[in-house]
PDB file of C-alpha atoms in Angstrom:
ATOM      1  CA  MET A  21       8.715 -21.770  27.849  1.00  0.00           C
ATOM      2  CA  ILE A  22       9.949 -18.654  26.054  1.00  0.00           C
ATOM      3  CA  ASP A  23      13.325 -17.293  27.094  1.00  0.00           C
ATOM      4  CA  TYR A  24      12.645 -13.636  27.876  1.00  0.00           C
ATOM      5  CA  LYS A  25      16.216 -12.547  27.177  1.00  0.00           C
ATOM      6  CA  GLN A  26      15.648 -13.808  23.654  1.00  0.00           C
ATOM      7  CA  LEU A  27      12.289 -12.066  23.487  1.00  0.00           C
ATOM      8  CA  GLU A  28      13.838  -8.855  24.831  1.00  0.00           C
ATOM      9  CA  ALA A  29      16.466  -8.979  22.082  1.00  0.00           C
ATOM     10  CA  PHE A  30      13.776  -9.498  19.435  1.00  0.00           C
ATOM     11  CA  ALA A  31      11.746  -6.541  20.727  1.00  0.00           C
ATOM     12  CA  ALA A  32      14.855  -4.340  20.834  1.00  0.00           C
ATOM     13  CA  VAL A  33      15.662  -5.114  17.188  1.00  0.00           C
ATOM     14  CA  VAL A  34      12.130  -4.278  16.038  1.00  0.00           C
ATOM     15  CA  GLU A  35      11.777  -1.147  18.176  1.00  0.00           C
ATOM     16  CA  ASN A  36      15.195   0.231  17.191  1.00  0.00           C
ATOM     17  CA  GLY A  37      15.054  -0.741  13.533  1.00  0.00           C
ATOM     18  CA  GLY A  38      18.081  -3.031  13.407  1.00  0.00           C
ATOM     19  CA  PHE A  39      20.542  -5.338  15.118  1.00  0.00           C
ATOM     20  CA  GLU A  40      23.313  -2.805  15.663  1.00  0.00           C
ATOM     21  CA  LYS A  41      21.125  -0.317  17.546  1.00  0.00           C
ATOM     22  CA  ALA A  42      19.534  -3.139  19.539  1.00  0.00           C
ATOM     23  CA  ALA A  43      22.980  -4.312  20.633  1.00  0.00           C
ATOM     24  CA  THR A  44      23.809  -0.798  21.814  1.00  0.00           C
ATOM     25  CA  VAL A  45      20.583  -0.554  23.815  1.00  0.00           C
ATOM     26  CA  LEU A  46      21.034  -3.994  25.403  1.00  0.00           C
ATOM     27  CA  HIS A  47      24.804  -3.507  26.026  1.00  0.00           C
ATOM     28  CA  ILE A  48      25.679  -6.772  24.295  1.00  0.00           C
ATOM     29  CA  THR A  49      27.354  -7.599  20.996  1.00  0.00           C
ATOM     30  CA  GLN A  50      25.502  -7.649  17.702  1.00  0.00           C
ATOM     31  CA  SER A  51      26.321 -11.347  17.273  1.00  0.00           C
ATOM     32  CA  ALA A  52      24.755 -12.061  20.668  1.00  0.00           C
ATOM     33  CA  VAL A  53      21.560 -10.311  19.564  1.00  0.00           C
ATOM     34  CA  SER A  54      21.491 -12.366  16.355  1.00  0.00           C
ATOM     35  CA  GLN A  55      22.071 -15.591  18.279  1.00  0.00           C
ATOM     36  CA  ARG A  56      19.244 -14.884  20.722  1.00  0.00           C
ATOM     37  CA  ILE A  57      16.807 -14.215  17.886  1.00  0.00           C
ATOM     38  CA  ARG A  58      17.871 -17.365  16.009  1.00  0.00           C
ATOM     39  CA  LEU A  59      17.251 -19.405  19.172  1.00  0.00           C
ATOM     40  CA  LEU A  60      13.856 -17.739  19.631  1.00  0.00           C
ATOM     41  CA  GLU A  61      12.908 -18.480  16.018  1.00  0.00           C
ATOM     42  CA  ASP A  62      13.967 -22.106  16.532  1.00  0.00           C
ATOM     43  CA  ARG A  63      11.850 -22.241  19.700  1.00  0.00           C
ATOM     44  CA  VAL A  64       8.638 -20.953  18.056  1.00  0.00           C
ATOM     45  CA  GLY A  65       9.325 -22.680  14.736  1.00  0.00           C
ATOM     46  CA  ALA A  66       8.830 -19.596  12.577  1.00  0.00           C
ATOM     47  CA  MET A  67      10.666 -16.584  11.212  1.00  0.00           C
ATOM     48  CA  LEU A  68      10.056 -13.521  13.362  1.00  0.00           C
ATOM     49  CA  ILE A  69      11.905 -10.795  11.455  1.00  0.00           C
ATOM     50  CA  VAL A  70      12.140  -9.799   7.827  1.00  0.00           C
ATOM     51  CA  ARG A  71      15.786  -8.757   7.422  1.00  0.00           C
ATOM     52  CA  SER A  72      15.003  -5.540   5.534  1.00  0.00           C
ATOM     53  CA  THR A  73      16.088  -1.944   6.192  1.00  0.00           C
ATOM     54  CA  PRO A  74      14.626  -1.215   8.653  1.00  0.00           C
ATOM     55  CA  VAL A  75      13.753  -4.703   9.850  1.00  0.00           C
ATOM     56  CA  GLN A  76      10.083  -5.640   9.995  1.00  0.00           C
ATOM     57  CA  PRO A  77       8.369  -8.226  12.198  1.00  0.00           C
ATOM     58  CA  THR A  78       6.488 -11.068  10.544  1.00  0.00           C
ATOM     59  CA  ALA A  79       2.896 -11.861  11.518  1.00  0.00           C
ATOM     60  CA  MET A  80       4.167 -14.239  14.205  1.00  0.00           C
ATOM     61  CA  GLY A  81       6.680 -11.603  15.245  1.00  0.00           C
ATOM     62  CA  GLN A  82       3.884  -9.065  15.730  1.00  0.00           C
ATOM     63  CA  LYS A  83       2.083 -11.488  18.034  1.00  0.00           C
ATOM     64  CA  LEU A  84       5.200 -12.071  20.099  1.00  0.00           C
ATOM     65  CA  LEU A  85       5.907  -8.347  20.238  1.00  0.00           C
ATOM     66  CA  GLY A  86       2.430  -7.689  21.634  1.00  0.00           C
ATOM     67  CA  HIS A  87       2.889 -10.481  24.159  1.00  0.00           C
ATOM     68  CA  TYR A  88       6.227  -9.050  25.282  1.00  0.00           C
ATOM     69  CA  LYS A  89       4.745  -5.581  25.801  1.00  0.00           C
ATOM     70  CA  GLN A  90       1.860  -6.978  27.841  1.00  0.00           C
ATOM     71  CA  VAL A  91       4.192  -8.993  30.051  1.00  0.00           C
ATOM     72  CA  SER A  92       6.475  -5.966  30.492  1.00  0.00           C
ATOM     73  CA  LEU A  93       3.539  -3.835  31.660  1.00  0.00           C
ATOM     74  CA  MET A  94       2.387  -6.447  34.158  1.00  0.00           C
ATOM     75  CA  GLU A  95       5.908  -7.060  35.443  1.00  0.00           C
ATOM     76  CA  HIS A  96       6.564  -3.343  35.880  1.00  0.00           C
ATOM     77  CA  ASP A  97       3.233  -2.982  37.662  1.00  0.00           C
ATOM     78  CA  LEU A  98       4.184  -5.796  40.036  1.00  0.00           C
ATOM     79  CA  PHE A  99       7.419  -4.147  41.175  1.00  0.00           C
ATOM     80  CA  GLU A 100       6.520  -0.476  40.836  1.00  0.00           C
ATOM     81  CA  ASP A 101       6.302   0.174  44.571  1.00  0.00           C
ATOM     82  CA  THR A 102       9.994  -0.736  44.936  1.00  0.00           C
ATOM     83  CA  LEU A 103      11.213   1.457  42.073  1.00  0.00           C
ATOM     84  CA  GLY A 104      13.175   4.654  42.357  1.00  0.00           C
ATOM     85  CA  LYS A 105      13.773   7.145  39.579  1.00  0.00           C
ATOM     86  CA  THR A 106      16.636   5.803  37.509  1.00  0.00           C
ATOM     87  CA  ALA A 107      16.373   5.289  33.751  1.00  0.00           C
ATOM     88  CA  GLU A 108      15.547   1.609  34.310  1.00  0.00           C
ATOM     89  CA  ASP A 109      12.606   2.522  36.539  1.00  0.00           C
ATOM     90  CA  TYR A 110      10.643   4.182  33.735  1.00  0.00           C
ATOM     91  CA  ILE A 111       8.494   2.193  31.370  1.00  0.00           C
ATOM     92  CA  THR A 112       8.067   3.187  27.730  1.00  0.00           C
ATOM     93  CA  VAL A 113       4.498   2.871  26.514  1.00  0.00           C
ATOM     94  CA  PRO A 114       3.809   3.092  22.746  1.00  0.00           C
ATOM     95  CA  VAL A 115       0.503   4.737  21.814  1.00  0.00           C
ATOM     96  CA  GLY A 116      -1.074   5.447  18.426  1.00  0.00           C
ATOM     97  CA  ILE A 117      -2.417   8.995  17.997  1.00  0.00           C
ATOM     98  CA  ASN A 118      -3.827  10.880  15.026  1.00  0.00           C
ATOM     99  CA  ALA A 119      -2.128  14.131  14.007  1.00  0.00           C
ATOM    100  CA  ASP A 120      -5.062  16.472  14.689  1.00  0.00           C
ATOM    101  CA  SER A 121      -5.475  15.177  18.241  1.00  0.00           C
ATOM    102  CA  LEU A 122      -1.737  15.534  18.785  1.00  0.00           C
ATOM    103  CA  ALA A 123      -1.970  19.174  17.662  1.00  0.00           C
ATOM    104  CA  THR A 124      -4.888  20.030  19.957  1.00  0.00           C
ATOM    105  CA  TRP A 125      -5.854  18.158  23.124  1.00  0.00           C
ATOM    106  CA  ILE A 126      -3.153  15.493  23.480  1.00  0.00           C
ATOM    107  CA  PRO A 127      -0.516  17.859  24.999  1.00  0.00           C
ATOM    108  CA  ASP A 128      -2.849  18.454  27.969  1.00  0.00           C
ATOM    109  CA  THR A 129      -3.347  14.688  28.233  1.00  0.00           C
ATOM    110  CA  LEU A 130       0.403  14.139  28.393  1.00  0.00           C
ATOM    111  CA  GLN A 131       0.772  16.826  31.041  1.00  0.00           C
ATOM    112  CA  GLU A 132      -1.919  15.108  33.095  1.00  0.00           C
ATOM    113  CA  LEU A 133      -0.231  11.749  32.669  1.00  0.00           C
ATOM    114  CA  LEU A 134       3.512  12.292  32.661  1.00  0.00           C
ATOM    115  CA  THR A 135       3.894  14.663  35.603  1.00  0.00           C
ATOM    116  CA  THR A 136       2.538  12.080  38.032  1.00  0.00           C
ATOM    117  CA  THR A 137       3.773   8.747  36.630  1.00  0.00           C
ATOM    118  CA  ASN A 138       6.958   6.953  35.595  1.00  0.00           C
ATOM    119  CA  ILE A 139       5.649   6.489  32.038  1.00  0.00           C
ATOM    120  CA  LEU A 140       7.627   7.478  28.962  1.00  0.00           C
ATOM    121  CA  VAL A 141       5.479   7.728  25.834  1.00  0.00           C
ATOM    122  CA  ASP A 142       6.441   6.487  22.392  1.00  0.00           C
ATOM    123  CA  ILE A 143       3.940   8.255  20.114  1.00  0.00           C
ATOM    124  CA  ARG A 144       3.202   6.518  16.822  1.00  0.00           C
ATOM    125  CA  LEU A 145       1.513   8.917  14.414  1.00  0.00           C
ATOM    126  CA  GLY A 146      -1.251   7.746  12.102  1.00  0.00           C
ATOM    127  CA  ASP A 147      -4.599   8.735  10.648  1.00  0.00           C
ATOM    128  CA  GLN A 148      -7.513   8.211  13.035  1.00  0.00           C
ATOM    129  CA  ASP A 149      -8.704   5.429  10.729  1.00  0.00           C
ATOM    130  CA  LYS A 150      -5.311   3.667  10.777  1.00  0.00           C
ATOM    131  CA  THR A 151      -4.217   3.775  14.429  1.00  0.00           C
ATOM    132  CA  HIS A 152      -6.592   0.877  15.108  1.00  0.00           C
ATOM    133  CA  ASP A 153      -4.334  -1.329  12.974  1.00  0.00           C
ATOM    134  CA  MET A 154      -1.354  -0.385  15.146  1.00  0.00           C
ATOM    135  CA  LEU A 155      -3.134  -1.835  18.174  1.00  0.00           C
ATOM    136  CA  LYS A 156      -4.277  -4.890  16.237  1.00  0.00           C
ATOM    137  CA  ASN A 157      -0.693  -5.589  15.151  1.00  0.00           C
ATOM    138  CA  GLY A 158       0.678  -5.253  18.680  1.00  0.00           C
ATOM    139  CA  GLU A 159       2.643  -2.138  17.751  1.00  0.00           C
ATOM    140  CA  VAL A 160       1.014  -0.028  20.492  1.00  0.00           C
ATOM    141  CA  VAL A 161      -0.725  -0.697  23.814  1.00  0.00           C
ATOM    142  CA  GLY A 162      -3.462   1.856  23.136  1.00  0.00           C
ATOM    143  CA  CYS A 163      -4.643   4.236  20.445  1.00  0.00           C
ATOM    144  CA  VAL A 164      -6.965   7.109  19.603  1.00  0.00           C
ATOM    145  CA  SER A 165      -9.130   5.934  16.729  1.00  0.00           C
ATOM    146  CA  SER A 166     -12.337   6.692  14.854  1.00  0.00           C
ATOM    147  CA  GLN A 167     -13.192   2.976  14.852  1.00  0.00           C
ATOM    148  CA  PRO A 168     -15.964   2.372  17.420  1.00  0.00           C
ATOM    149  CA  GLY A 169     -15.830  -1.394  17.855  1.00  0.00           C
ATOM    150  CA  PRO A 170     -13.405  -3.009  20.302  1.00  0.00           C
ATOM    151  CA  MET A 171     -11.183  -5.797  19.013  1.00  0.00           C
ATOM    152  CA  GLN A 172     -10.693  -9.075  20.807  1.00  0.00           C
ATOM    153  CA  GLY A 173      -8.758  -8.683  24.053  1.00  0.00           C
ATOM    154  CA  CYS A 174      -9.207  -4.910  24.116  1.00  0.00           C
ATOM    155  CA  LYS A 175     -11.559  -2.373  25.666  1.00  0.00           C
ATOM    156  CA  THR A 176     -12.955   0.842  24.213  1.00  0.00           C
ATOM    157  CA  VAL A 177     -13.844   4.214  25.776  1.00  0.00           C
ATOM    158  CA  TYR A 178     -15.740   6.898  23.869  1.00  0.00           C
ATOM    159  CA  LEU A 179     -13.783  10.177  23.997  1.00  0.00           C
ATOM    160  CA  GLY A 180     -15.927  12.669  22.115  1.00  0.00           C
ATOM    161  CA  LYS A 181     -16.336  14.394  18.775  1.00  0.00           C
ATOM    162  CA  MET A 182     -13.911  16.465  16.732  1.00  0.00           C
ATOM    163  CA  VAL A 183     -15.652  18.816  14.307  1.00  0.00           C
ATOM    164  CA  TYR A 184     -13.935  19.851  11.062  1.00  0.00           C
ATOM    165  CA  VAL A 185     -14.867  22.988   9.112  1.00  0.00           C
ATOM    166  CA  CYS A 186     -13.766  24.038   5.629  1.00  0.00           C
ATOM    167  CA  CYS A 187     -11.826  27.285   6.074  1.00  0.00           C
ATOM    168  CA  ALA A 188      -9.756  29.912   4.301  1.00  0.00           C
ATOM    169  CA  THR A 189      -8.831  33.551   4.727  1.00  0.00           C
ATOM    170  CA  SER A 190     -11.364  36.154   3.621  1.00  0.00           C
ATOM    171  CA  ASP A 191      -8.991  37.316   0.871  1.00  0.00           C
ATOM    172  CA  PHE A 192      -8.532  33.774  -0.420  1.00  0.00           C
ATOM    173  CA  SER A 193     -12.306  33.237  -0.451  1.00  0.00           C
ATOM    174  CA  ALA A 194     -12.859  36.511  -2.317  1.00  0.00           C
ATOM    175  CA  GLN A 195     -10.171  35.679  -4.869  1.00  0.00           C
ATOM    176  CA  TRP A 196     -11.082  32.094  -5.643  1.00  0.00           C
ATOM    177  CA  PHE A 197     -14.770  31.881  -4.749  1.00  0.00           C
ATOM    178  CA  PRO A 198     -16.269  35.273  -5.754  1.00  0.00           C
ATOM    179  CA  ASN A 199     -19.482  33.562  -6.900  1.00  0.00           C
ATOM    180  CA  GLY A 200     -19.600  31.003  -4.109  1.00  0.00           C
ATOM    181  CA  PHE A 201     -18.372  27.447  -3.749  1.00  0.00           C
ATOM    182  CA  THR A 202     -19.084  26.415  -7.329  1.00  0.00           C
ATOM    183  CA  PRO A 203     -17.677  23.370  -9.150  1.00  0.00           C
ATOM    184  CA  GLU A 204     -15.821  25.682 -11.541  1.00  0.00           C
ATOM    185  CA  ALA A 205     -14.107  27.494  -8.660  1.00  0.00           C
ATOM    186  CA  VAL A 206     -13.269  24.243  -6.848  1.00  0.00           C
ATOM    187  CA  ARG A 207     -11.504  22.890  -9.939  1.00  0.00           C
ATOM    188  CA  ALA A 208      -9.227  25.962  -9.937  1.00  0.00           C
ATOM    189  CA  ALA A 209      -8.591  26.776  -6.246  1.00  0.00           C
ATOM    190  CA  PRO A 210      -5.699  25.021  -4.423  1.00  0.00           C
ATOM    191  CA  ILE A 211      -6.873  22.856  -1.544  1.00  0.00           C
ATOM    192  CA  LEU A 212      -4.860  21.588   1.432  1.00  0.00           C
ATOM    193  CA  THR A 213      -4.844  17.857   2.154  1.00  0.00           C
ATOM    194  CA  TYR A 214      -2.965  16.083   4.947  1.00  0.00           C
ATOM    195  CA  ASP A 215      -1.682  13.219   2.772  1.00  0.00           C
ATOM    196  CA  ARG A 216      -2.769  10.868   0.005  1.00  0.00           C
ATOM    197  CA  THR A 217      -4.702   8.616   2.391  1.00  0.00           C
ATOM    198  CA  ASP A 218      -6.850  11.518   3.647  1.00  0.00           C
ATOM    199  CA  GLU A 219     -10.335  11.101   2.151  1.00  0.00           C
ATOM    200  CA  MET A 220     -12.059  14.033   3.866  1.00  0.00           C
ATOM    201  CA  ASN A 221     -11.695  16.423   0.922  1.00  0.00           C
ATOM    202  CA  ASN A 222     -12.769  13.795  -1.593  1.00  0.00           C
ATOM    203  CA  GLU A 223     -15.901  13.087   0.422  1.00  0.00           C
ATOM    204  CA  MET A 224     -16.745  16.790   0.687  1.00  0.00           C
ATOM    205  CA  LEU A 225     -16.167  17.605  -2.988  1.00  0.00           C
ATOM    206  CA  SER A 226     -18.037  14.533  -4.209  1.00  0.00           C
ATOM    207  CA  ARG A 227     -21.186  16.354  -3.047  1.00  0.00           C
ATOM    208  CA  TYR A 228     -20.527  18.778  -5.893  1.00  0.00           C
ATOM    209  CA  GLY A 229     -19.901  16.069  -8.473  1.00  0.00           C
ATOM    210  CA  ILE A 230     -16.128  16.560  -8.352  1.00  0.00           C
ATOM    211  CA  ARG A 231     -13.916  13.506  -8.339  1.00  0.00           C
ATOM    212  CA  ALA A 232     -10.471  12.959  -6.835  1.00  0.00           C
ATOM    213  CA  GLY A 233      -7.743  14.355  -9.064  1.00  0.00           C
ATOM    214  CA  GLU A 234      -9.946  17.087 -10.538  1.00  0.00           C
ATOM    215  CA  PHE A 235      -8.695  19.854  -8.237  1.00  0.00           C
ATOM    216  CA  PRO A 236      -5.209  21.252  -7.431  1.00  0.00           C
ATOM    217  CA  THR A 237      -3.892  19.922  -4.124  1.00  0.00           C
ATOM    218  CA  HIS A 238      -1.169  20.816  -1.625  1.00  0.00           C
ATOM    219  CA  TYR A 239      -0.128  17.810   0.521  1.00  0.00           C
ATOM    220  CA  VAL A 240       0.821  19.022   3.995  1.00  0.00           C
ATOM    221  CA  PRO A 241       1.432  16.158   6.486  1.00  0.00           C
ATOM    222  CA  ASP A 242       1.762  18.403   9.548  1.00  0.00           C
ATOM    223  CA  SER A 243      -1.247  19.811  11.405  1.00  0.00           C
ATOM    224  CA  HIS A 244       0.439  23.041  12.504  1.00  0.00           C
ATOM    225  CA  MET A 245       1.897  23.789   9.065  1.00  0.00           C
ATOM    226  CA  PHE A 246      -1.495  22.943   7.546  1.00  0.00           C
ATOM    227  CA  VAL A 247      -3.120  25.746   9.565  1.00  0.00           C
ATOM    228  CA  ASP A 248      -0.207  28.103   8.930  1.00  0.00           C
ATOM    229  CA  MET A 249      -0.479  27.673   5.155  1.00  0.00           C
ATOM    230  CA  CYS A 250      -4.202  28.274   5.351  1.00  0.00           C
ATOM    231  CA  LYS A 251      -3.654  31.484   7.361  1.00  0.00           C
ATOM    232  CA  LYS A 252      -1.095  32.663   4.776  1.00  0.00           C
ATOM    233  CA  GLY A 253      -3.737  32.366   2.064  1.00  0.00           C
ATOM    234  CA  LEU A 254      -2.008  29.516   0.232  1.00  0.00           C
ATOM    235  CA  GLY A 255      -5.028  27.232   0.167  1.00  0.00           C
ATOM    236  CA  TYR A 256      -8.236  26.163   1.883  1.00  0.00           C
ATOM    237  CA  GLY A 257      -9.021  22.973   3.743  1.00  0.00           C
ATOM    238  CA  MET A 258     -10.794  21.012   6.436  1.00  0.00           C
ATOM    239  CA  ILE A 259      -9.472  21.944   9.899  1.00  0.00           C
ATOM    240  CA  PRO A 260     -10.648  20.909  13.387  1.00  0.00           C
ATOM    241  CA  SER A 261     -12.579  23.837  14.886  1.00  0.00           C
ATOM    242  CA  LEU A 262     -10.805  23.052  18.175  1.00  0.00           C
ATOM    243  CA  GLN A 263      -7.482  23.948  16.550  1.00  0.00           C
ATOM    244  CA  ILE A 264      -8.593  27.345  15.180  1.00  0.00           C
ATOM    245  CA  GLU A 265     -11.022  28.678  17.792  1.00  0.00           C
ATOM    246  CA  ASP A 266      -9.205  32.035  18.035  1.00  0.00           C
ATOM    247  CA  GLU A 267      -8.855  32.390  14.264  1.00  0.00           C
ATOM    248  CA  LEU A 268     -12.567  31.755  13.748  1.00  0.00           C
ATOM    249  CA  LYS A 269     -13.537  34.262  16.440  1.00  0.00           C
ATOM    250  CA  SER A 270     -11.261  36.948  15.011  1.00  0.00           C
ATOM    251  CA  ARG A 271     -12.324  36.124  11.427  1.00  0.00           C
ATOM    252  CA  GLU A 272      -8.699  35.504  10.478  1.00  0.00           C
ATOM    253  CA  LEU A 273     -10.129  32.318   9.007  1.00  0.00           C
ATOM    254  CA  VAL A 274     -13.715  31.975   7.782  1.00  0.00           C
ATOM    255  CA  PRO A 275     -15.850  28.979   6.767  1.00  0.00           C
ATOM    256  CA  ILE A 276     -16.236  28.933   2.999  1.00  0.00           C
ATOM    257  CA  VAL A 277     -18.762  26.101   2.576  1.00  0.00           C
ATOM    258  CA  GLU A 278     -22.191  27.014   3.944  1.00  0.00           C
ATOM    259  CA  ASP A 279     -23.705  24.635   6.505  1.00  0.00           C
ATOM    260  CA  TYR A 280     -21.061  21.957   6.036  1.00  0.00           C
ATOM    261  CA  SER A 281     -18.883  20.296   8.629  1.00  0.00           C
ATOM    262  CA  VAL A 282     -17.548  16.829   9.305  1.00  0.00           C
ATOM    263  CA  THR A 283     -17.860  15.235  12.736  1.00  0.00           C
ATOM    264  CA  VAL A 284     -15.368  12.525  13.659  1.00  0.00           C
ATOM    265  CA  ARG A 285     -16.095  10.462  16.752  1.00  0.00           C
ATOM    266  CA  LEU A 286     -12.949   9.462  18.604  1.00  0.00           C
ATOM    267  CA  TYR A 287     -12.419   6.430  20.843  1.00  0.00           C
ATOM    268  CA  TRP A 288      -9.639   5.248  23.116  1.00  0.00           C
ATOM    269  CA  HIS A 289      -8.769   1.585  22.549  1.00  0.00           C
ATOM    270  CA  CYS A 290      -6.344  -0.333  24.748  1.00  0.00           C
ATOM    271  CA  TRP A 291      -5.456  -3.814  25.860  1.00  0.00           C
ATOM    272  CA  ASN A 292      -7.890  -5.183  28.398  1.00  0.00           C
ATOM    273  CA  LEU A 293      -5.241  -5.578  31.096  1.00  0.00           C
ATOM    274  CA  GLN A 294      -5.828  -4.613  34.726  1.00  0.00           C
ATOM    275  CA  THR A 295      -2.469  -2.922  35.159  1.00  0.00           C
ATOM    276  CA  ARG A 296      -1.755   0.421  36.771  1.00  0.00           C
ATOM    277  CA  HIS A 297      -0.252   1.871  33.613  1.00  0.00           C
ATOM    278  CA  ILE A 298      -3.188   0.942  31.382  1.00  0.00           C
ATOM    279  CA  THR A 299      -5.563   2.407  33.967  1.00  0.00           C
ATOM    280  CA  MET A 300      -3.566   5.646  34.206  1.00  0.00           C
ATOM    281  CA  LEU A 301      -3.444   5.961  30.416  1.00  0.00           C
ATOM    282  CA  THR A 302      -7.172   5.420  30.065  1.00  0.00           C
ATOM    283  CA  ASP A 303      -8.062   7.807  32.890  1.00  0.00           C
ATOM    284  CA  ALA A 304      -5.865  10.593  31.467  1.00  0.00           C
ATOM    285  CA  PHE A 305      -7.207  10.286  27.920  1.00  0.00           C
ATOM    286  CA  GLU A 306     -10.810  10.155  29.089  1.00  0.00           C
ATOM    287  CA  LYS A 307     -10.478  13.045  31.570  1.00  0.00           C
ATOM    288  CA  VAL A 308      -8.828  15.502  29.157  1.00  0.00           C
ATOM    289  CA  ALA A 309     -11.007  14.515  26.191  1.00  0.00           C
ATOM    290  CA  LYS A 310     -14.097  15.473  28.221  1.00  0.00           C
ATOM    291  CA  LEU A 311     -12.650  18.966  28.655  1.00  0.00           C
ATOM    292  CA  HIS A 312     -11.846  19.553  24.978  1.00  0.00           C
ATOM    293  CA  LEU A 313     -13.981  17.381  22.722  1.00  0.00           C
ATOM    294  CA  SER A 314     -17.661  17.827  22.046  1.00  0.00           C
ATOM    295  CA  ARG A 315     -19.762  15.138  23.689  1.00  0.00           C
TER     296      ARG A 315
END
């Protein structure tokens, strides 16, 4: 049997990025944390942590981390009716969310969820194509993802569609695209991209025979700043229509590519556990998504 004090110490080291912080959280010495993890590694017969900065779990460590989180959810669910409202009575639930959802409909989801539960959220940010890996690795208990298929041991709920439009200010469009969205203009006009893993612009511009690296790019890894830079006329880019409804109505921002949009289908994935917290998470995400996302 696994000693759960040892497993708790291992999870604390991974979640807090090191032994010293884990010792502070657990109110024990750093040497005691190290000893518990050594005993756990001896018990499972494998290394669980790569001693880097910050520390990283090994493949076996990821499996144990996921197991610990599942057991913690079930244990908390078992005793929830006897809990009060001290710090120990809350449960922290890590979830993977993409930046554009976090900037639009997720705040309403959190309001729905957190005002009526004892859940504390630990939001892990990632592209909608990458959050699925967070769940697979045991890093989160649930995620918003563009991947439709459920993985083993998990369930999937369709949330809805997020539509992206290519926008800029009218002045920017007039300055850089006076003759329309031509390949010559695209190679000169600065475009906004979330980060270097974001392929949405490359996919759009490939329709015009333009390859990655052939156009000037601002990298802006923040959804709110992305929109702000676009509104200041510093570039153009693909933005969720949900995020700029007012700007589109007022013509502060205008679509600059005729009849082109990208639709991303979003899904909620979570562990297939019949616990109260998983159910509350799923219900909140599904309820609010129906109000905001296109079906």
